Amino acid sequence: MMKTLVLPCRVPRLPCAKTGAPIRFKDKGARMELSITRPDDWHLHLRDGDLLEAVVSHSASHFGRGIVMPNLKPPITTTAAAVAYRESILKALPANNDFTPLMTLYLTDTTTPDEIKLARESGTVFAVKLYPAGATTNSEDGVTDLFGKCLPVLEEMIEQNMPLLVHGEVTDPAVDMFDREKVFIETVLRPLIEKLPQLKVVMEHVTTMDAVRFVESCSEGFIAATVTPQHLLLNRNALFQGGLQPHNYCLPVLKREIHRQAIVSVVTSGSKRFFLGTDSAPHERQRKECSCGCAGIYNAPVALSLYAKVFEEAGALDKLEAFTSFNGPDFYGLPRNTSKIKLSKNSWKVPESFSFASGEIVPMFAGETLDWLPSSV
Ligand code: DOR
Ligand code: ZN
């Protein structure tokens, strides 16, 4: 397999973070160790059936909680379905693992305000996901008329303090693939928060400097964003390096280098508005390596190593823990985790693939060597 081109993360810094700040770092001879509060994954695809069984332990071994995406087939549109899905995730967990799935509802044109009340009362649903219809994998049942049909639901979400998680891309085929996030901000997101300033919104998997600027310009506490490892480490060249690279294809698609640099700069500055969301999205190998491959990068096994790499290369390891473990729960109004994990500066090789009953899954950076090894304390 072709080596993935990994870009250096040294970019112009906002407020300067001191390199190697002296918090919880241990330098064991040549080996550096970092002990941080157990992270959560605020954007995660766990799938169902044997794919769920194949992937869940990769997230559960590193993360305390995961915001679980509802884009199954059929989608998770009701609280009852979310409760059942949560049960199947808990059943698939390894023994003695206390990973907590935080469930989400898939917003449609016909979701009712009562469903939002039920979701809040259930104690298992923590957010509602907006997929513009046709934007990405399993989004056919998504929203076609946010400002018309969904307004009463959005108003109820404000009442219930339920965040809206946004896949921020327009679907108009006339809009260039690489501009879909920027156009979404101007035509949907900005008008939405002007209309409903009390609505909590997470702009998921931001990919552009436009999104960075937009989130930074909004009121703190109401608008935040998740950031994936791939949008921090790769630019759009990684899709074409040495031939078409299906395992680097996700949506929103990788962008130009200037956008990647803007995202690295803001997360390593320590901004509280940005937090960890892997968007780990497994697809069976044949569904990626074919004439019409699925969007989605399977990064759960490598995500923490990659985030640590980004912060290390930016000289901002002292800002890593807030990004991985504090900013997310603080935004959602949930307690921070109390247990810790360790990140050791040890080389390890990413497996080429993971086999499961229906095939194989190829992880991000398959076969490559990474520097930071996570383990439970
Ligand atoms: O690349 C992606 N894959 N982006 C999404 O928005 C959905 C995800 C998936 O479910 O595979
Ligand atoms: Zn996603």
Tab-separated table of C-alpha atoms and ligand atoms in Angstrom:
chain	number	residue	atom	x	y	z
A	1	MET	CA	0.000	0.000	0.000
A	2	MET	CA	1.129	3.508	-0.847
A	3	LYS	CA	2.520	5.487	2.086
A	4	THR	CA	0.237	8.309	3.103
A	5	LEU	CA	1.798	11.729	2.817
A	6	VAL	CA	1.724	13.226	6.302
A	7	LEU	CA	2.066	16.946	6.433
A	8	PRO	CA	4.070	18.797	9.034
A	9	CYS	CA	1.869	20.527	11.557
A	10	ARG	CA	4.152	23.512	12.158
A	11	VAL	CA	1.917	26.413	11.328
A	12	PRO	CA	1.722	30.011	12.473
A	13	ARG	CA	0.483	29.873	16.087
A	14	LEU	CA	-2.134	32.012	17.727
A	15	PRO	CA	-1.365	32.638	21.456
A	16	CYS	CA	1.933	30.900	21.948
A	17	ALA	CA	1.899	27.551	23.778
A	18	LYS	CA	5.200	26.766	25.463
A	19	THR	CA	6.844	23.737	23.965
A	20	GLY	CA	6.843	20.840	26.402
A	21	ALA	CA	4.915	22.631	29.156
A	22	PRO	CA	5.603	20.927	32.475
A	23	ILE	CA	2.203	19.374	33.206
A	24	ARG	CA	1.938	15.639	33.702
A	25	PHE	CA	4.833	14.901	31.403
A	26	LYS	CA	7.253	12.208	32.436
A	27	ASP	CA	10.460	11.802	30.555
A	28	LYS	CA	11.404	8.172	31.230
A	29	GLY	CA	14.916	8.323	29.888
A	30	ALA	CA	14.373	8.553	26.176
A	31	ARG	CA	10.643	7.750	26.436
A	32	MET	CA	8.152	10.526	27.040
A	33	GLU	CA	4.860	9.693	28.759
A	34	LEU	CA	1.776	11.772	28.990
A	35	SER	CA	-1.060	11.079	31.427
A	36	ILE	CA	-4.366	12.701	30.472
A	37	THR	CA	-8.006	12.521	31.526
A	38	ARG	CA	-9.718	9.815	29.503
A	39	PRO	CA	-10.924	11.396	26.231
A	40	ASP	CA	-14.399	11.137	24.721
A	41	ASP	CA	-15.243	10.870	21.036
A	42	TRP	CA	-17.919	13.447	20.209
A	43	HIS	CA	-18.569	12.092	16.684
A	44	LEU	CA	-18.458	8.364	16.086
A	45	HIS	CA	-19.986	5.844	13.653
A	46	LEU	CA	-20.317	2.440	15.310
A	47	ARG	CA	-22.645	0.831	12.696
A	48	ASP	CA	-24.573	-2.306	13.639
A	49	GLY	CA	-24.430	-6.102	13.243
A	50	ASP	CA	-21.037	-7.708	12.732
A	51	LEU	CA	-19.402	-4.411	11.771
A	52	LEU	CA	-20.384	-3.002	15.188
A	53	GLU	CA	-18.871	-6.054	16.856
A	54	ALA	CA	-15.678	-5.618	14.847
A	55	VAL	CA	-15.095	-1.950	15.641
A	56	VAL	CA	-16.563	-1.098	19.023
A	57	SER	CA	-13.587	-2.266	21.095
A	58	HIS	CA	-11.234	0.093	19.245
A	59	SER	CA	-13.194	3.077	20.495
A	60	ALA	CA	-14.052	1.576	23.872
A	61	SER	CA	-10.437	0.859	24.773
A	62	HIS	CA	-9.405	4.526	24.545
A	63	PHE	CA	-12.509	6.656	24.963
A	64	GLY	CA	-14.872	7.045	27.915
A	65	ARG	CA	-17.922	8.067	25.918
A	66	GLY	CA	-18.894	8.398	22.289
A	67	ILE	CA	-21.594	10.449	20.582
A	68	VAL	CA	-22.967	7.729	18.318
A	69	MET	CA	-24.162	8.770	14.874
A	70	PRO	CA	-27.675	7.653	13.868
A	71	ASN	CA	-27.175	7.130	10.101
A	72	LEU	CA	-27.952	3.411	10.117
A	73	LYS	CA	-30.224	1.733	7.613
A	74	PRO	CA	-32.977	2.464	8.588
A	75	PRO	CA	-31.872	5.591	10.452
A	76	ILE	CA	-32.374	6.060	14.189
A	77	THR	CA	-35.257	8.542	14.087
A	78	THR	CA	-37.010	7.744	17.382
A	79	THR	CA	-36.044	7.514	21.018
A	80	ALA	CA	-37.272	3.913	21.081
A	81	ALA	CA	-34.854	3.028	18.257
A	82	ALA	CA	-32.010	4.875	19.998
A	83	VAL	CA	-32.624	2.937	23.221
A	84	ALA	CA	-32.589	-0.374	21.319
A	85	TYR	CA	-29.440	0.609	19.403
A	86	ARG	CA	-27.746	1.558	22.685
A	87	GLU	CA	-28.555	-1.913	24.050
A	88	SER	CA	-26.927	-3.584	21.062
A	89	ILE	CA	-23.811	-1.449	21.475
A	90	LEU	CA	-23.568	-2.332	25.173
A	91	LYS	CA	-23.951	-6.025	24.286
A	92	ALA	CA	-21.102	-5.796	21.776
A	93	LEU	CA	-18.659	-4.247	24.279
A	94	PRO	CA	-15.789	-6.333	25.624
A	95	ALA	CA	-16.258	-7.631	29.201
A	96	ASN	CA	-15.485	-5.168	32.006
A	97	ASN	CA	-15.504	-2.169	29.724
A	98	ASP	CA	-17.514	0.837	30.852
A	99	PHE	CA	-17.618	2.791	27.594
A	100	THR	CA	-20.810	4.879	27.518
A	101	PRO	CA	-22.614	5.363	24.206
A	102	LEU	CA	-24.360	8.740	24.048
A	103	MET	CA	-27.153	8.340	21.531
A	104	THR	CA	-28.405	10.749	18.870
A	105	LEU	CA	-31.580	11.085	16.800
A	106	TYR	CA	-31.575	11.483	13.022
A	107	LEU	CA	-33.565	14.591	12.148
A	108	THR	CA	-36.123	14.281	9.334
A	109	ASP	CA	-38.760	16.597	7.909
A	110	THR	CA	-41.320	14.708	10.011
A	111	THR	CA	-39.588	14.594	13.416
A	112	THR	CA	-42.013	15.970	16.024
A	113	PRO	CA	-41.429	18.216	19.048
A	114	ASP	CA	-42.872	15.399	21.202
A	115	GLU	CA	-40.075	13.119	20.011
A	116	ILE	CA	-37.583	15.656	21.345
A	117	LYS	CA	-39.339	15.672	24.723
A	118	LEU	CA	-39.207	11.874	24.793
A	119	ALA	CA	-35.548	11.961	23.833
A	120	ARG	CA	-34.690	14.279	26.707
A	121	GLU	CA	-36.774	12.266	29.202
A	122	SER	CA	-35.067	9.030	28.138
A	123	GLY	CA	-31.704	10.136	29.530
A	124	THR	CA	-30.045	8.224	26.671
A	125	VAL	CA	-30.296	10.725	23.792
A	126	PHE	CA	-27.868	13.647	23.956
A	127	ALA	CA	-28.194	15.357	20.570
A	128	VAL	CA	-30.037	15.474	17.254
A	129	LYS	CA	-28.150	15.122	13.971
A	130	LEU	CA	-28.922	17.192	10.899
A	131	TYR	CA	-27.999	15.541	7.618
A	132	PRO	CA	-29.071	17.634	4.648
A	133	ALA	CA	-30.792	15.042	2.419
A	134	GLY	CA	-28.252	13.492	0.049
A	135	ALA	CA	-25.157	15.041	1.693
A	136	THR	CA	-23.415	11.798	2.710
A	137	THR	CA	-23.689	8.097	3.609
A	138	ASN	CA	-27.285	7.098	4.476
A	139	SER	CA	-28.576	10.672	4.372
A	140	GLU	CA	-31.437	9.989	1.924
A	141	ASP	CA	-33.953	10.419	4.753
A	142	GLY	CA	-32.350	13.658	5.911
A	143	VAL	CA	-33.774	17.139	5.987
A	144	THR	CA	-35.070	18.898	2.883
A	145	ASP	CA	-36.682	21.931	4.530
A	146	LEU	CA	-34.919	22.985	7.733
A	147	PHE	CA	-36.459	26.433	8.104
A	148	GLY	CA	-39.956	25.316	7.147
A	149	LYS	CA	-40.719	21.810	8.396
A	150	CYS	CA	-38.153	21.586	11.219
A	151	LEU	CA	-38.695	24.909	12.966
A	152	PRO	CA	-41.041	23.630	15.742
A	153	VAL	CA	-38.574	20.816	16.479
A	154	LEU	CA	-35.651	23.225	16.682
A	155	GLU	CA	-37.637	25.420	19.070
A	156	GLU	CA	-38.341	22.398	21.265
A	157	MET	CA	-34.633	21.546	21.209
A	158	ILE	CA	-33.923	24.970	22.697
A	159	GLU	CA	-36.499	24.232	25.445
A	160	GLN	CA	-34.851	20.890	26.142
A	161	ASN	CA	-31.286	22.233	25.824
A	162	MET	CA	-30.647	19.560	23.183
A	163	PRO	CA	-27.732	20.309	20.812
A	164	LEU	CA	-28.101	20.140	17.028
A	165	LEU	CA	-25.155	18.386	15.379
A	166	VAL	CA	-24.713	19.599	11.845
A	167	HIS	CA	-23.276	17.938	8.764
A	168	GLY	CA	-22.411	21.304	7.259
A	169	GLU	CA	-22.555	20.860	3.504
A	170	VAL	CA	-25.054	22.006	0.910
A	171	THR	CA	-26.192	19.372	-1.555
A	172	ASP	CA	-26.867	21.532	-4.617
A	173	PRO	CA	-25.039	19.690	-7.433
A	174	ALA	CA	-24.184	23.061	-8.973
A	175	VAL	CA	-21.958	23.885	-5.974
A	176	ASP	CA	-18.376	22.665	-6.265
A	177	MET	CA	-17.595	19.764	-3.871
A	178	PHE	CA	-14.819	21.779	-2.254
A	179	ASP	CA	-17.100	24.786	-1.573
A	180	ARG	CA	-20.020	22.961	-0.006
A	181	GLU	CA	-19.069	23.724	3.601
A	182	LYS	CA	-18.412	27.402	2.945
A	183	VAL	CA	-21.725	27.809	1.099
A	184	PHE	CA	-23.556	25.941	3.888
A	185	ILE	CA	-22.227	28.384	6.467
A	186	GLU	CA	-23.513	31.388	4.557
A	187	THR	CA	-26.833	29.985	3.354
A	188	VAL	CA	-27.905	27.751	6.250
A	189	LEU	CA	-25.834	28.009	9.417
A	190	ARG	CA	-25.522	31.775	9.779
A	191	PRO	CA	-29.252	32.345	9.088
A	192	LEU	CA	-30.093	29.495	11.492
A	193	ILE	CA	-28.239	30.937	14.442
A	194	GLU	CA	-29.493	34.437	13.657
A	195	LYS	CA	-33.031	33.053	13.817
A	196	LEU	CA	-32.431	30.808	16.843
A	197	PRO	CA	-29.501	32.251	18.812
A	198	GLN	CA	-30.309	30.087	21.845
A	199	LEU	CA	-29.922	26.814	19.913
A	200	LYS	CA	-26.773	24.885	20.781
A	201	VAL	CA	-25.054	23.822	17.563
A	202	VAL	CA	-22.015	21.649	16.915
A	203	MET	CA	-20.574	22.081	13.464
A	204	GLU	CA	-19.250	18.579	12.895
A	205	HIS	CA	-15.919	17.703	11.262
A	206	VAL	CA	-14.894	21.209	10.190
A	207	THR	CA	-12.690	21.272	7.105
A	208	THR	CA	-12.154	24.910	6.114
A	209	MET	CA	-10.735	28.184	7.389
A	210	ASP	CA	-14.217	29.590	6.727
A	211	ALA	CA	-15.651	27.224	9.335
A	212	VAL	CA	-12.863	28.054	11.792
A	213	ARG	CA	-13.530	31.793	11.436
A	214	PHE	CA	-17.272	31.301	11.665
A	215	VAL	CA	-17.130	29.227	14.857
A	216	GLU	CA	-14.656	31.652	16.437
A	217	SER	CA	-17.001	34.559	15.621
A	218	CYS	CA	-20.072	33.034	17.346
A	219	SER	CA	-21.078	33.304	20.999
A	220	GLU	CA	-19.113	30.916	23.172
A	221	GLY	CA	-21.249	28.172	24.683
A	222	PHE	CA	-23.723	28.063	21.800
A	223	ILE	CA	-21.609	27.112	18.796
A	224	ALA	CA	-18.733	24.641	18.839
A	225	ALA	CA	-17.048	22.284	16.375
A	226	THR	CA	-15.561	18.813	16.243
A	227	VAL	CA	-12.312	18.105	14.430
A	228	THR	CA	-11.142	14.804	12.909
A	229	PRO	CA	-7.566	13.466	12.699
A	230	GLN	CA	-7.728	13.384	8.903
A	231	HIS	CA	-8.624	17.053	8.556
A	232	LEU	CA	-5.703	17.925	10.862
A	233	LEU	CA	-3.110	15.774	9.091
A	234	LEU	CA	-4.050	15.484	5.444
A	235	ASN	CA	-4.893	17.848	2.650
A	236	ARG	CA	-6.614	16.999	-0.614
A	237	ASN	CA	-3.357	15.847	-2.229
A	238	ALA	CA	-3.712	12.729	-0.038
A	239	LEU	CA	-6.644	11.651	-2.217
A	240	PHE	CA	-4.465	11.418	-5.316
A	241	GLN	CA	-0.931	10.743	-4.049
A	242	GLY	CA	0.543	8.011	-6.312
A	243	GLY	CA	-2.948	7.053	-7.540
A	244	LEU	CA	-6.477	7.266	-6.228
A	245	GLN	CA	-6.528	6.673	-2.456
A	246	PRO	CA	-10.013	5.504	-1.456
A	247	HIS	CA	-9.108	5.111	2.205
A	248	ASN	CA	-8.505	8.856	2.445
A	249	TYR	CA	-11.939	9.670	1.047
A	250	CYS	CA	-14.457	11.044	3.498
A	251	LEU	CA	-17.133	13.725	3.566
A	252	PRO	CA	-16.709	16.596	3.871
A	253	VAL	CA	-13.823	15.888	1.519
A	254	LEU	CA	-10.230	16.877	2.429
A	255	LYS	CA	-9.440	20.452	1.466
A	256	ARG	CA	-6.448	22.610	0.464
A	257	GLU	CA	-3.390	22.978	2.699
A	258	ILE	CA	-4.326	26.504	3.847
A	259	HIS	CA	-7.527	25.122	5.327
A	260	ARG	CA	-5.711	22.320	7.132
A	261	GLN	CA	-3.302	24.839	8.595
A	262	ALA	CA	-6.132	27.041	9.845
A	263	ILE	CA	-7.688	24.073	11.658
A	264	VAL	CA	-4.370	22.998	13.226
A	265	SER	CA	-3.715	26.551	14.305
A	266	VAL	CA	-7.029	27.020	16.062
A	267	VAL	CA	-7.147	23.663	17.880
A	268	THR	CA	-3.542	23.946	19.085
A	269	SER	CA	-4.182	27.520	20.257
A	270	GLY	CA	-6.332	26.096	23.049
A	271	SER	CA	-9.676	27.469	21.815
A	272	LYS	CA	-12.446	25.930	23.933
A	273	ARG	CA	-14.853	25.875	20.985
A	274	PHE	CA	-13.140	22.934	19.260
A	275	PHE	CA	-13.031	19.381	20.509
A	276	LEU	CA	-12.275	15.811	19.524
A	277	GLY	CA	-14.687	14.045	17.178
A	278	THR	CA	-13.045	11.338	15.101
A	279	ASP	CA	-15.846	10.741	12.580
A	280	SER	CA	-14.433	7.216	12.534
A	281	ALA	CA	-16.575	5.684	9.773
A	282	PRO	CA	-15.800	2.041	8.935
A	283	HIS	CA	-16.808	0.486	5.626
A	284	GLU	CA	-15.920	-3.018	4.480
A	285	ARG	CA	-12.838	-2.917	2.204
A	286	GLN	CA	-14.736	-3.838	-0.987
A	287	ARG	CA	-17.147	-0.952	-0.413
A	288	LYS	CA	-14.205	1.474	-0.427
A	289	GLU	CA	-12.069	-0.128	-3.156
A	290	CYS	CA	-14.618	-0.224	-5.982
A	291	SER	CA	-15.936	1.875	-8.836
A	292	CYS	CA	-18.155	3.985	-6.571
A	293	GLY	CA	-16.484	3.861	-3.170
A	294	CYS	CA	-18.151	4.904	0.083
A	295	ALA	CA	-17.076	7.998	1.992
A	296	GLY	CA	-15.625	7.368	5.432
A	297	ILE	CA	-12.241	6.885	7.090
A	298	TYR	CA	-11.801	4.257	9.777
A	299	ASN	CA	-9.582	6.004	12.299
A	300	ALA	CA	-10.696	4.700	15.727
A	301	PRO	CA	-7.544	2.572	16.257
A	302	VAL	CA	-5.173	5.452	15.430
A	303	ALA	CA	-7.058	8.598	16.365
A	304	LEU	CA	-5.437	9.374	19.719
A	305	SER	CA	-1.938	8.744	18.374
A	306	LEU	CA	-2.657	11.117	15.522
A	307	TYR	CA	-4.112	13.902	17.656
A	308	ALA	CA	-1.026	13.652	19.915
A	309	LYS	CA	1.215	13.895	16.851
A	310	VAL	CA	-0.551	17.065	15.695
A	311	PHE	CA	-0.240	18.780	19.077
A	312	GLU	CA	3.371	17.640	19.527
A	313	GLU	CA	4.435	18.944	16.122
A	314	ALA	CA	2.762	22.273	16.839
A	315	GLY	CA	4.622	22.515	20.180
A	316	ALA	CA	1.306	22.426	22.006
A	317	LEU	CA	1.166	19.139	23.933
A	318	ASP	CA	0.054	21.180	26.936
A	319	LYS	CA	-3.193	21.954	25.056
A	320	LEU	CA	-3.945	18.342	24.058
A	321	GLU	CA	-5.925	17.315	27.154
A	322	ALA	CA	-8.434	20.186	26.941
A	323	PHE	CA	-9.115	19.296	23.296
A	324	THR	CA	-9.464	15.551	23.918
A	325	SER	CA	-11.115	15.528	27.331
A	326	PHE	CA	-12.456	18.885	28.622
A	327	ASN	CA	-13.929	21.074	25.868
A	328	GLY	CA	-16.429	18.429	24.708
A	329	PRO	CA	-18.064	17.594	28.050
A	330	ASP	CA	-17.991	21.260	29.064
A	331	PHE	CA	-19.933	22.208	25.918
A	332	TYR	CA	-22.457	19.394	26.362
A	333	GLY	CA	-22.848	20.224	30.081
A	334	LEU	CA	-21.670	16.749	31.108
A	335	PRO	CA	-19.084	15.865	33.764
A	336	ARG	CA	-15.513	15.339	32.674
A	337	ASN	CA	-14.201	11.780	32.956
A	338	THR	CA	-12.349	10.962	36.141
A	339	SER	CA	-10.141	8.108	34.928
A	340	LYS	CA	-6.915	8.653	33.017
A	341	ILE	CA	-5.134	7.203	30.041
A	342	LYS	CA	-1.465	7.150	29.207
A	343	LEU	CA	0.148	8.166	25.937
A	344	SER	CA	3.711	6.849	25.617
A	345	LYS	CA	6.183	7.952	23.009
A	346	ASN	CA	6.630	4.417	21.637
A	347	SER	CA	6.636	3.443	17.977
A	348	TRP	CA	3.933	1.014	16.938
A	349	LYS	CA	2.787	-0.315	13.613
A	350	VAL	CA	-0.805	0.174	12.478
A	351	PRO	CA	-2.306	-3.145	11.299
A	352	GLU	CA	-2.854	-3.433	7.524
A	353	SER	CA	-6.466	-4.405	8.140
A	354	PHE	CA	-8.906	-5.887	10.635
A	355	SER	CA	-10.811	-9.026	9.603
A	356	PHE	CA	-14.380	-9.636	10.619
A	357	ALA	CA	-17.230	-11.951	9.654
A	358	SER	CA	-18.161	-10.046	6.465
A	359	GLY	CA	-14.728	-9.028	5.267
A	360	GLU	CA	-12.001	-6.583	6.247
A	361	ILE	CA	-11.717	-3.003	7.405
A	362	VAL	CA	-8.688	-0.935	6.469
A	363	PRO	CA	-7.727	1.643	9.091
A	364	MET	CA	-6.321	5.102	8.431
A	365	PHE	CA	-2.514	4.932	7.993
A	366	ALA	CA	-2.666	1.129	7.548
A	367	GLY	CA	0.779	-0.449	7.814
A	368	GLU	CA	2.495	2.772	8.873
A	369	THR	CA	4.420	3.464	12.058
A	370	LEU	CA	3.063	5.944	14.588
A	371	ASP	CA	4.816	7.470	17.563
A	372	TRP	CA	2.313	7.760	20.384
A	373	LEU	CA	0.859	4.616	21.941
A	374	PRO	CA	-2.272	5.000	24.096
A	375	SER	CA	-2.991	2.659	27.011
A	376	SER	CA	-5.207	2.623	30.102
A	377	VAL	CA	-3.534	3.624	33.355
B	1	DOR	O1	-17.103	10.317	5.333
B	1	DOR	C1	-18.159	10.200	5.949
B	1	DOR	N1	-18.634	8.985	6.299
B	1	DOR	N2	-18.867	11.304	6.225
B	1	DOR	C2	-20.095	11.233	6.739
B	1	DOR	O2	-20.698	12.264	6.928
B	1	DOR	C3	-20.739	9.923	7.000
B	1	DOR	C4	-19.744	8.874	7.180
B	1	DOR	C5	-20.318	7.475	7.129
B	1	DOR	O3	-21.339	7.236	7.775
B	1	DOR	O4	-19.728	6.622	6.483
B	2	ZN	ZN	-19.853	11.343	10.629
